[in-house]
CSV table of C-alpha atoms and ligand atoms in Angstrom, one decimal:
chain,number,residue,atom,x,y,z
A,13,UNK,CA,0.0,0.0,0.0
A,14,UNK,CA,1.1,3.6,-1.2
A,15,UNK,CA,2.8,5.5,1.8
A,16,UNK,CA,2.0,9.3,1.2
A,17,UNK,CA,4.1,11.8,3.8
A,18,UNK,CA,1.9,15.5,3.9
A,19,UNK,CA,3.1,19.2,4.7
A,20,UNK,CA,0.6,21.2,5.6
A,21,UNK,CA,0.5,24.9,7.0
A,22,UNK,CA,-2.0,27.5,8.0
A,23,UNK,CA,-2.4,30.8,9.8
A,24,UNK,CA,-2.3,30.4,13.9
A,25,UNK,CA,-6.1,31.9,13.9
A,26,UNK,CA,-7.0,29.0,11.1
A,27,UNK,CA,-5.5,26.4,13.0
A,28,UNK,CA,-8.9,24.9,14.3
A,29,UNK,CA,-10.2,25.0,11.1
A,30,UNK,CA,-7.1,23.5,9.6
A,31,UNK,CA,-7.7,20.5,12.5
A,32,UNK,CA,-11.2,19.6,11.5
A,33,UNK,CA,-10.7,19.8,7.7
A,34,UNK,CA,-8.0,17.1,8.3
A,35,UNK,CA,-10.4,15.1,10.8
A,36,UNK,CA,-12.3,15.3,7.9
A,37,UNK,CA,-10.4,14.7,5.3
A,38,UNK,CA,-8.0,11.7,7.5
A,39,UNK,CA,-10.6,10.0,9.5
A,40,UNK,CA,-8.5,10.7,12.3
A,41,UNK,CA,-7.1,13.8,14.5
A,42,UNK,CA,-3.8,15.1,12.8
A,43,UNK,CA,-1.5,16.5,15.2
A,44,UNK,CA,1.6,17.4,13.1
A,45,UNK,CA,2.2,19.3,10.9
A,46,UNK,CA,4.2,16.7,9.0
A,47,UNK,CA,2.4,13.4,8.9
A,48,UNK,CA,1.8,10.1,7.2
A,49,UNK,CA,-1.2,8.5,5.7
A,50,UNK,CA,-1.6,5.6,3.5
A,51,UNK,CA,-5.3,7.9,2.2
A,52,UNK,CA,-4.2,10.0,-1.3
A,53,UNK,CA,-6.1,13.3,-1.1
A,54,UNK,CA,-5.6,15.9,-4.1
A,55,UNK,CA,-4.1,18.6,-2.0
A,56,UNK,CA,-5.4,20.8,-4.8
A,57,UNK,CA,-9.1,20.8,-2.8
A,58,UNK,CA,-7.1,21.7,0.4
A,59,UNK,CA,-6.0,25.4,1.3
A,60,UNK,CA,-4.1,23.8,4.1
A,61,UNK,CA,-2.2,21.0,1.9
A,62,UNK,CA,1.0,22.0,1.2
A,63,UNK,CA,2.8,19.1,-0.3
A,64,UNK,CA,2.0,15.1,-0.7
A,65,UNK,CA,5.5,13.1,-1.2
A,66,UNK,CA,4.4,9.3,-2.3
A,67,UNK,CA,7.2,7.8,-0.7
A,68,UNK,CA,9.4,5.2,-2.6
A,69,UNK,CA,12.1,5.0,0.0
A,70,UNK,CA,13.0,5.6,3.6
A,71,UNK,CA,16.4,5.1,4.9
A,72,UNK,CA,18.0,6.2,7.8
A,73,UNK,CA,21.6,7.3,6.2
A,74,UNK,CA,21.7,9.5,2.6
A,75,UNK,CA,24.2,7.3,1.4
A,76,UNK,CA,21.9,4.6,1.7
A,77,UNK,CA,19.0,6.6,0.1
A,78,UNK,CA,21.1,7.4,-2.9
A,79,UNK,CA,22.3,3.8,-2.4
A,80,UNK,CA,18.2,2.3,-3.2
A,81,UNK,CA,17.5,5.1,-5.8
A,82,UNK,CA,20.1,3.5,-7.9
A,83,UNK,CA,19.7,0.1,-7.1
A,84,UNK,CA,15.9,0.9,-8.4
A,85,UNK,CA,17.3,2.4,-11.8
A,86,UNK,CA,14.7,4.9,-12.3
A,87,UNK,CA,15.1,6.1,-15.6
A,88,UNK,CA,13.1,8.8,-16.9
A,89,UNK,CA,13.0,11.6,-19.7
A,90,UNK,CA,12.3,15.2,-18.2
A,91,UNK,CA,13.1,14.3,-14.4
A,92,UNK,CA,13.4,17.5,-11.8
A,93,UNK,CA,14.9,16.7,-8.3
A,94,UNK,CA,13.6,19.1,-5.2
A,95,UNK,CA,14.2,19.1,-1.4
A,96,UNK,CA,11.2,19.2,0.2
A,97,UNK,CA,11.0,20.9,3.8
A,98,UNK,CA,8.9,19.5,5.7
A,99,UNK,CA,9.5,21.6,9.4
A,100,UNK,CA,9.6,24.9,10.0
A,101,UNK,CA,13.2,26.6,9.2
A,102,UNK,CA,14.4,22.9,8.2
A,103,UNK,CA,18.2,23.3,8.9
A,104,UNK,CA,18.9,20.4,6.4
A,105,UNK,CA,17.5,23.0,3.3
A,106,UNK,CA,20.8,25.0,4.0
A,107,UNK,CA,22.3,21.9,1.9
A,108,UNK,CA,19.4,21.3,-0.4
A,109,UNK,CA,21.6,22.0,-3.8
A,110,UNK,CA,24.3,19.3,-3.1
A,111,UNK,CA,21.5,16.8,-1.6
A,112,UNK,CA,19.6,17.2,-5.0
A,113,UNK,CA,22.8,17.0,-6.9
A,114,UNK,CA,23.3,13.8,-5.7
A,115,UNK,CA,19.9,12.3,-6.2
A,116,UNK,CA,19.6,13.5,-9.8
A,117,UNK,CA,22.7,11.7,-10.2
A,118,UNK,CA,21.7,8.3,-9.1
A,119,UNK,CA,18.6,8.6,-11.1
A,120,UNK,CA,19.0,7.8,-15.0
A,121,UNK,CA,17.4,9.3,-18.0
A,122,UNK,CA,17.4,13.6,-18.8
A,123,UNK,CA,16.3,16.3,-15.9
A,124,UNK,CA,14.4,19.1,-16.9
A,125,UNK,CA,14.5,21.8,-14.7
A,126,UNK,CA,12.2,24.2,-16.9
A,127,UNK,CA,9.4,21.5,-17.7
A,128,UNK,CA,9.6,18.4,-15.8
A,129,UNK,CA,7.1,15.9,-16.1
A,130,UNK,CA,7.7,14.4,-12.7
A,131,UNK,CA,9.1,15.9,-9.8
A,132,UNK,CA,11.0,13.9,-7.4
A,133,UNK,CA,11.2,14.9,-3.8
A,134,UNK,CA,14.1,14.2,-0.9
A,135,UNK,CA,13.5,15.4,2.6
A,136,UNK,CA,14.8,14.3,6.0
A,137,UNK,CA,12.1,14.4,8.4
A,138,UNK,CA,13.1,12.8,12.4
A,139,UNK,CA,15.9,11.2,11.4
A,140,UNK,CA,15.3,9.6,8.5
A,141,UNK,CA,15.7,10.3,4.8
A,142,UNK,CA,12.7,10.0,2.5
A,143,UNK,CA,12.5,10.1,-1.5
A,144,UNK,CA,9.6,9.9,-3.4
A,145,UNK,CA,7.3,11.7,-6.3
A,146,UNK,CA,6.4,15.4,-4.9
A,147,UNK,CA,3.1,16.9,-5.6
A,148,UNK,CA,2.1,20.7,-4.9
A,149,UNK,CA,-0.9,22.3,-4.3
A,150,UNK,CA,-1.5,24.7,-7.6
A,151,UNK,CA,-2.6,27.5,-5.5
A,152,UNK,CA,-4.4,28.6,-9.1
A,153,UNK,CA,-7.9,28.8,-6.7
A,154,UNK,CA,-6.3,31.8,-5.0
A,155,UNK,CA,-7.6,33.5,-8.3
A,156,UNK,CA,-10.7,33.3,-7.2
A,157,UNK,CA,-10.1,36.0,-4.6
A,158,UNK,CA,-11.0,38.7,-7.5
A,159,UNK,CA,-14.5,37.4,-8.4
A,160,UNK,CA,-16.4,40.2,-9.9
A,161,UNK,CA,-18.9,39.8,-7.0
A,162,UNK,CA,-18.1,39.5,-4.0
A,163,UNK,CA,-19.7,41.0,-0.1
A,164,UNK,CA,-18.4,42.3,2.5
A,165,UNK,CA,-19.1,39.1,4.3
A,166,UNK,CA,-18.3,36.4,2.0
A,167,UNK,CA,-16.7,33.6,2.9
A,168,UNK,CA,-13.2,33.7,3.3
A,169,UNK,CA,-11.5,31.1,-0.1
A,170,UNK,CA,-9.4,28.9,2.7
A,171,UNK,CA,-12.7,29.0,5.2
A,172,UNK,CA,-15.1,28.3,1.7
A,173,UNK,CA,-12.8,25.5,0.3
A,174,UNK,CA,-12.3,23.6,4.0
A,175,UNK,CA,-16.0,23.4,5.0
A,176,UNK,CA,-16.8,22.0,1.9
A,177,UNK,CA,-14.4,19.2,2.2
A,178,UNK,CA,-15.7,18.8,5.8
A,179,UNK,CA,-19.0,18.5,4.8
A,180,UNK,CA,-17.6,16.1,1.2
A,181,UNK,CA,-15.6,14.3,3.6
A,182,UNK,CA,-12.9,14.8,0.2
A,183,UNK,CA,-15.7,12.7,-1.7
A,184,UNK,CA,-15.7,14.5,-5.2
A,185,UNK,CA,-18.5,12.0,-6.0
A,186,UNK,CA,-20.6,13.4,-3.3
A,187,UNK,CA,-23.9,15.3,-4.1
A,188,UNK,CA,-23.5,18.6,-2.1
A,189,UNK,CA,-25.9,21.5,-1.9
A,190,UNK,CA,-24.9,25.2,-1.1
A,191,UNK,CA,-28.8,26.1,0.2
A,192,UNK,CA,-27.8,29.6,0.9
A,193,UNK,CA,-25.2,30.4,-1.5
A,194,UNK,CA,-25.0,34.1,-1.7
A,195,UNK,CA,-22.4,35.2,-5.1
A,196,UNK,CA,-21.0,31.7,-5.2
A,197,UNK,CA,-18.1,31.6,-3.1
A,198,UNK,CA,-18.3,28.1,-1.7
A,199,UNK,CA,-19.9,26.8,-5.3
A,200,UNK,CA,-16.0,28.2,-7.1
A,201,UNK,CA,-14.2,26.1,-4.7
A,202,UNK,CA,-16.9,23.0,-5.4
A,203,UNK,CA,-16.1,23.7,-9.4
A,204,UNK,CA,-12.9,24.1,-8.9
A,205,UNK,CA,-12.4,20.9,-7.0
A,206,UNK,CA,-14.8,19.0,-9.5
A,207,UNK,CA,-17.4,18.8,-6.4
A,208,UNK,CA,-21.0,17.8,-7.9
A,209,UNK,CA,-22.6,21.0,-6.4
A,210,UNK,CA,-25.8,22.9,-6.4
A,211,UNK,CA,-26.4,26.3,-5.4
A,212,UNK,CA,-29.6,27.6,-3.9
A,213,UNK,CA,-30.5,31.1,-3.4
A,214,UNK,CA,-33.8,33.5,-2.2
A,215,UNK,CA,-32.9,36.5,-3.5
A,216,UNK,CA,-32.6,36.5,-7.8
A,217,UNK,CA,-29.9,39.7,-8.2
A,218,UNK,CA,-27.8,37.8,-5.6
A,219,UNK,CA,-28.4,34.5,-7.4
A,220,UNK,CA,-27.5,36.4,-10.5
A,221,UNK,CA,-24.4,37.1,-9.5
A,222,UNK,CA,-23.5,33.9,-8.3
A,223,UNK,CA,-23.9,32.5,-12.1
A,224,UNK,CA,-21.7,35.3,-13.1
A,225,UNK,CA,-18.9,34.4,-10.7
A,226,UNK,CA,-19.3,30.6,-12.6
A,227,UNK,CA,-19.0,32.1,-15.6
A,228,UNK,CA,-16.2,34.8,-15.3
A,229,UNK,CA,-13.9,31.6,-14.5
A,230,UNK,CA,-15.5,28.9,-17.3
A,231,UNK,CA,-17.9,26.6,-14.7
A,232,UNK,CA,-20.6,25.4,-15.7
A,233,UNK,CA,-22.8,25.6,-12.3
A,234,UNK,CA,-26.4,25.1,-11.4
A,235,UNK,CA,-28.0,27.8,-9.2
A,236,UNK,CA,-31.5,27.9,-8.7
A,237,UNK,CA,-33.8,30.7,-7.1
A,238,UNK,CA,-35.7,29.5,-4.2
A,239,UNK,CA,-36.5,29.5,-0.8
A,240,UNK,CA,-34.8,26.4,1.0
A,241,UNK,CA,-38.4,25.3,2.3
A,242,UNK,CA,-39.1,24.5,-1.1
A,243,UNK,CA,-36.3,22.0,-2.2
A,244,UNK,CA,-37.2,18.7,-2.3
A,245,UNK,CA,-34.0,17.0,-3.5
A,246,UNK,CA,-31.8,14.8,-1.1
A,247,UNK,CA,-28.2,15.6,-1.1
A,248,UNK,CA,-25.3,13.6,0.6
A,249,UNK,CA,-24.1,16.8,2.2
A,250,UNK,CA,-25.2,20.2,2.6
A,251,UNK,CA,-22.7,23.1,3.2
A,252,UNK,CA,-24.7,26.1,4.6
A,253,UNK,CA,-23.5,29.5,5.5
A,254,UNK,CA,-26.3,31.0,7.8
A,255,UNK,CA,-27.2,34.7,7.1
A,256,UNK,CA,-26.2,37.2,9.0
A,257,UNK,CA,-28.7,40.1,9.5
A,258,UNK,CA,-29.8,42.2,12.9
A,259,UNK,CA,-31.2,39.3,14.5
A,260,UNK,CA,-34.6,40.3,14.4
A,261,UNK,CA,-37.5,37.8,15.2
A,262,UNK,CA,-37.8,37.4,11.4
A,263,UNK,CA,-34.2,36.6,10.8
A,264,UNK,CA,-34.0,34.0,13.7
A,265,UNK,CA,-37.3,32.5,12.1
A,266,UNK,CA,-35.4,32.3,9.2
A,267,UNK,CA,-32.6,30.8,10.6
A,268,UNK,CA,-34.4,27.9,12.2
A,269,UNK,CA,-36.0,27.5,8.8
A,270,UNK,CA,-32.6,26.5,7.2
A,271,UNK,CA,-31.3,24.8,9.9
A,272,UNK,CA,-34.7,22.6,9.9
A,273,UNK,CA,-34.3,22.3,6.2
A,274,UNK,CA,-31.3,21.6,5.7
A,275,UNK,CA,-31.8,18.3,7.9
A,276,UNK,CA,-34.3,17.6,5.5
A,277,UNK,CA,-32.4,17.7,2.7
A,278,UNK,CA,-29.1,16.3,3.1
A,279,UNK,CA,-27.7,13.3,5.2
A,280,UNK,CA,-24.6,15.4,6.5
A,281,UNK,CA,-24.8,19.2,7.4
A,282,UNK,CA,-21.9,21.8,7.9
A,283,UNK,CA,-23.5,25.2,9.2
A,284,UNK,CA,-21.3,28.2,9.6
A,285,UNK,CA,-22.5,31.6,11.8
A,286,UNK,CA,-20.9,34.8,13.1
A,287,UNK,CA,-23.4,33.6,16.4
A,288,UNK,CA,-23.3,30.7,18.9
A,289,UNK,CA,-26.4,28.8,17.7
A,290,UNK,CA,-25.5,25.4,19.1
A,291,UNK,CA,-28.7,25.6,21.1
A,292,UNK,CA,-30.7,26.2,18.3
A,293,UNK,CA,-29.1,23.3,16.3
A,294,UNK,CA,-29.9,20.6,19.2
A,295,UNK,CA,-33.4,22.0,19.9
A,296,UNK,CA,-34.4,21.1,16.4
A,297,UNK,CA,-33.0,17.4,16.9
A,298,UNK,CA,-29.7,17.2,15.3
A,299,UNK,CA,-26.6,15.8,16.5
A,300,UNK,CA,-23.6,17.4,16.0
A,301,UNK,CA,-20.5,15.0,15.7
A,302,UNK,CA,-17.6,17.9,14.7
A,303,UNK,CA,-17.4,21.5,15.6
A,304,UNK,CA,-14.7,24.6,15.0
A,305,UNK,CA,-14.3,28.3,14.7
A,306,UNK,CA,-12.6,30.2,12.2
A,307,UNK,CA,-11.4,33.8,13.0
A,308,UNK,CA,-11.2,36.3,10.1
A,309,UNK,CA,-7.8,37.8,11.1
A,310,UNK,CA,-5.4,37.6,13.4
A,311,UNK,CA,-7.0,39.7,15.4
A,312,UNK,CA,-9.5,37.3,16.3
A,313,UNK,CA,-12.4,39.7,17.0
A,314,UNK,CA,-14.4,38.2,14.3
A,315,UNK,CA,-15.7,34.5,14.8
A,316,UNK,CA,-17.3,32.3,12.7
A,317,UNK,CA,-18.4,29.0,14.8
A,318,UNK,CA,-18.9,25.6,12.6
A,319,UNK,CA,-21.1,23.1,13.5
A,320,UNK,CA,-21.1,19.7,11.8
A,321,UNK,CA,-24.4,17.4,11.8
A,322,UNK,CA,-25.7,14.0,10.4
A,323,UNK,CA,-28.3,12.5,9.9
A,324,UNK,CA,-31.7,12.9,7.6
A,325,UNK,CA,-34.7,14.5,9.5
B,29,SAM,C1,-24.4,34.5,4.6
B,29,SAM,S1,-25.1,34.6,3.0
B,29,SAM,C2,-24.2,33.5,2.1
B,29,SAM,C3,-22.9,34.0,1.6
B,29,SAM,C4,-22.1,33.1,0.7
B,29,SAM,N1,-21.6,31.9,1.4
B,29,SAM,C5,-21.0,33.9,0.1
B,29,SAM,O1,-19.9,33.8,0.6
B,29,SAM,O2,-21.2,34.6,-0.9
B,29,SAM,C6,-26.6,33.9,3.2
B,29,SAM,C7,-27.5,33.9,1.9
B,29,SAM,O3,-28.7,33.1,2.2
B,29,SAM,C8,-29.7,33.7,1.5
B,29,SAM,N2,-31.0,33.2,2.1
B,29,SAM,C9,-31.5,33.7,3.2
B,29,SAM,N3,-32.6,33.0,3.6
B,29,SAM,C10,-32.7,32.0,2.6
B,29,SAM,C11,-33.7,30.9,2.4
B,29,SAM,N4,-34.7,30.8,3.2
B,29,SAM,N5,-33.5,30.1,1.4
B,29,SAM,C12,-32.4,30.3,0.5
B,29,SAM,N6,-31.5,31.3,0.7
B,29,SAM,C13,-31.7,32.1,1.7
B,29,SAM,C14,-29.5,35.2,1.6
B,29,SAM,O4,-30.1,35.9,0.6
B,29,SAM,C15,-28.0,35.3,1.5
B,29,SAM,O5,-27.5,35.6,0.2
């Protein structure tokens, strides 16, 4: 079984959100920066996935790494070597150009520095050397940070693009629902990750401009005009991003609505609000299994709390 080492990294005021994106995403509590996993996740969906090194070889000496590379006479056109680092201020980096030197050697066939097809990666992570083939995460999502449209209060891209791998669970094949999708932000990360995702919207101008965000950046996406009462599709997971307002009696009507709804129509809900409204979740029934905040800044004076629920009412 494939042996894949991960980097991730993330803002100290992200860190919770980082943790239950990877409880998500791992099955299990990830408390390292640097860890292993035998899972392979497209980091691309991640903004918290740095690197993913398939390993091919662990050894505890470099001249025994170099040793296996060339035993294994990997021999291929339009090869680049890299040192991955893998810790914070990795003191081994220092002596990245001679380590990669010496790995490109022991590996036949043509580097490419320019173009490579296939990246190899060499780090040495608590006292052992690894080798391997390096992935990145493209970062090309970031441009979705100049949408035409955009609020205010949007969604942040790293807070849009984790929930909706908490509430996917990393499942592409999922059938999600964005219930309360504003201008789109969450429904760009879904396209972007090739999510099979629906948005749903009450107000038409705002729905309009969430098809315009699709289209500025070439997807395809579905967003239909209505009230969430009146869906009557089941999803696999809904991802819904409460609306803020004064808090009226209206608005809190409202909010109860979605959360009620949202129940109804998916198996696996992951609510996000600027207020605590964990009561409100368990007085309509549902059980929350996960739970996080997300601060906007470093700062930390603006919370979002995120609740995650299963189960079909
Ligand atoms: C917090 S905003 C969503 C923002 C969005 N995530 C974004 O970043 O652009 C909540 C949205 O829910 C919509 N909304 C409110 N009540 C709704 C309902 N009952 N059914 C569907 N949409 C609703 C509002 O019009 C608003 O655009």
């Amino acid at each position: 079984m494939a042996q894949y080492m991960y980097y991730i990294n993330y803002q100290d005021y992200e860190a919770d959100l980082c943790a239950l994106e990877m409880r998500a995403l791992f099955n299990k509590s990830i408390e390292s920066k640097t860890f292993f996993s035998d899972l392979r996740i497209d980091e691309s969906i991640s903004p918290y996935l740095k690197s993913r090194l398939e390993v091919l070889h662990t050894t505890t000496t470099f001249e025994d790494l170099i040793q296996r590379i060339r035993e294994s006479k990997y021999s291929l056109e339009a090869f680049k070597v890299q040192y991955v680092p893998v810790v914070k201020l990795d003191p081994v980096n220092k002596a990245r150009k001679i380590i990669t030197k010496s790995v490109g050697y022991a590996i036949e066939g043509f580097p490419s520095f320019d173009k490579p097809q296939i990246i190899y990666g060499v780090t040495y992570y608590e006292g052992k050397w690894y080798f391997g083939v390096v992935v990145y995460n493209t970062m090309l999502w970031k441009e979705h940070i100049s949408k035409p449209y955009s609020y205010s209060s949007s969604l942040g891209i790293n807070t849009a693009k984790a929930i909706l791998n908490v509430a996917a669970k990393g499942d592409v094949f999922k059938k999600i629902i964005d219930p309360c999708c504003g201008v789109g932000t969450v429904l760009l990360e879904g396209h972007y990750s090739s999510y099979d995702i629906t948005g749903c919207e009450i107000k038409g101008k705002v729905a309009n401009k969430a098809r315009e965000n699709l289209k500025h950046f070439g997807y395809q996406g579905k967003v239909i005009l209505r009230d969430i009462k009146d869906i009557d599709e089941v999803y696999d997971a809904a991802v819904v991003d409460l609306p803020y307002g004064n808090f009226s009696q209206s608005d809190e009507a409202n909010m109860v609505n979605i959360i009620r709804h949202s129940a109804r129509i998916s198996k696996r809900q992951v609510f996000i609000s600027s207020i605590d409204l964990k009561e409100k979740i368990r007085e309509e029934g549902l059980v929350i299994v996960d739970e996080s905040v997300v601060y906007k800044s470093k700062s930390r004076r603006f919370a979002r709390y995120i609740w995650v629920c299963e189960g079909l009412k």
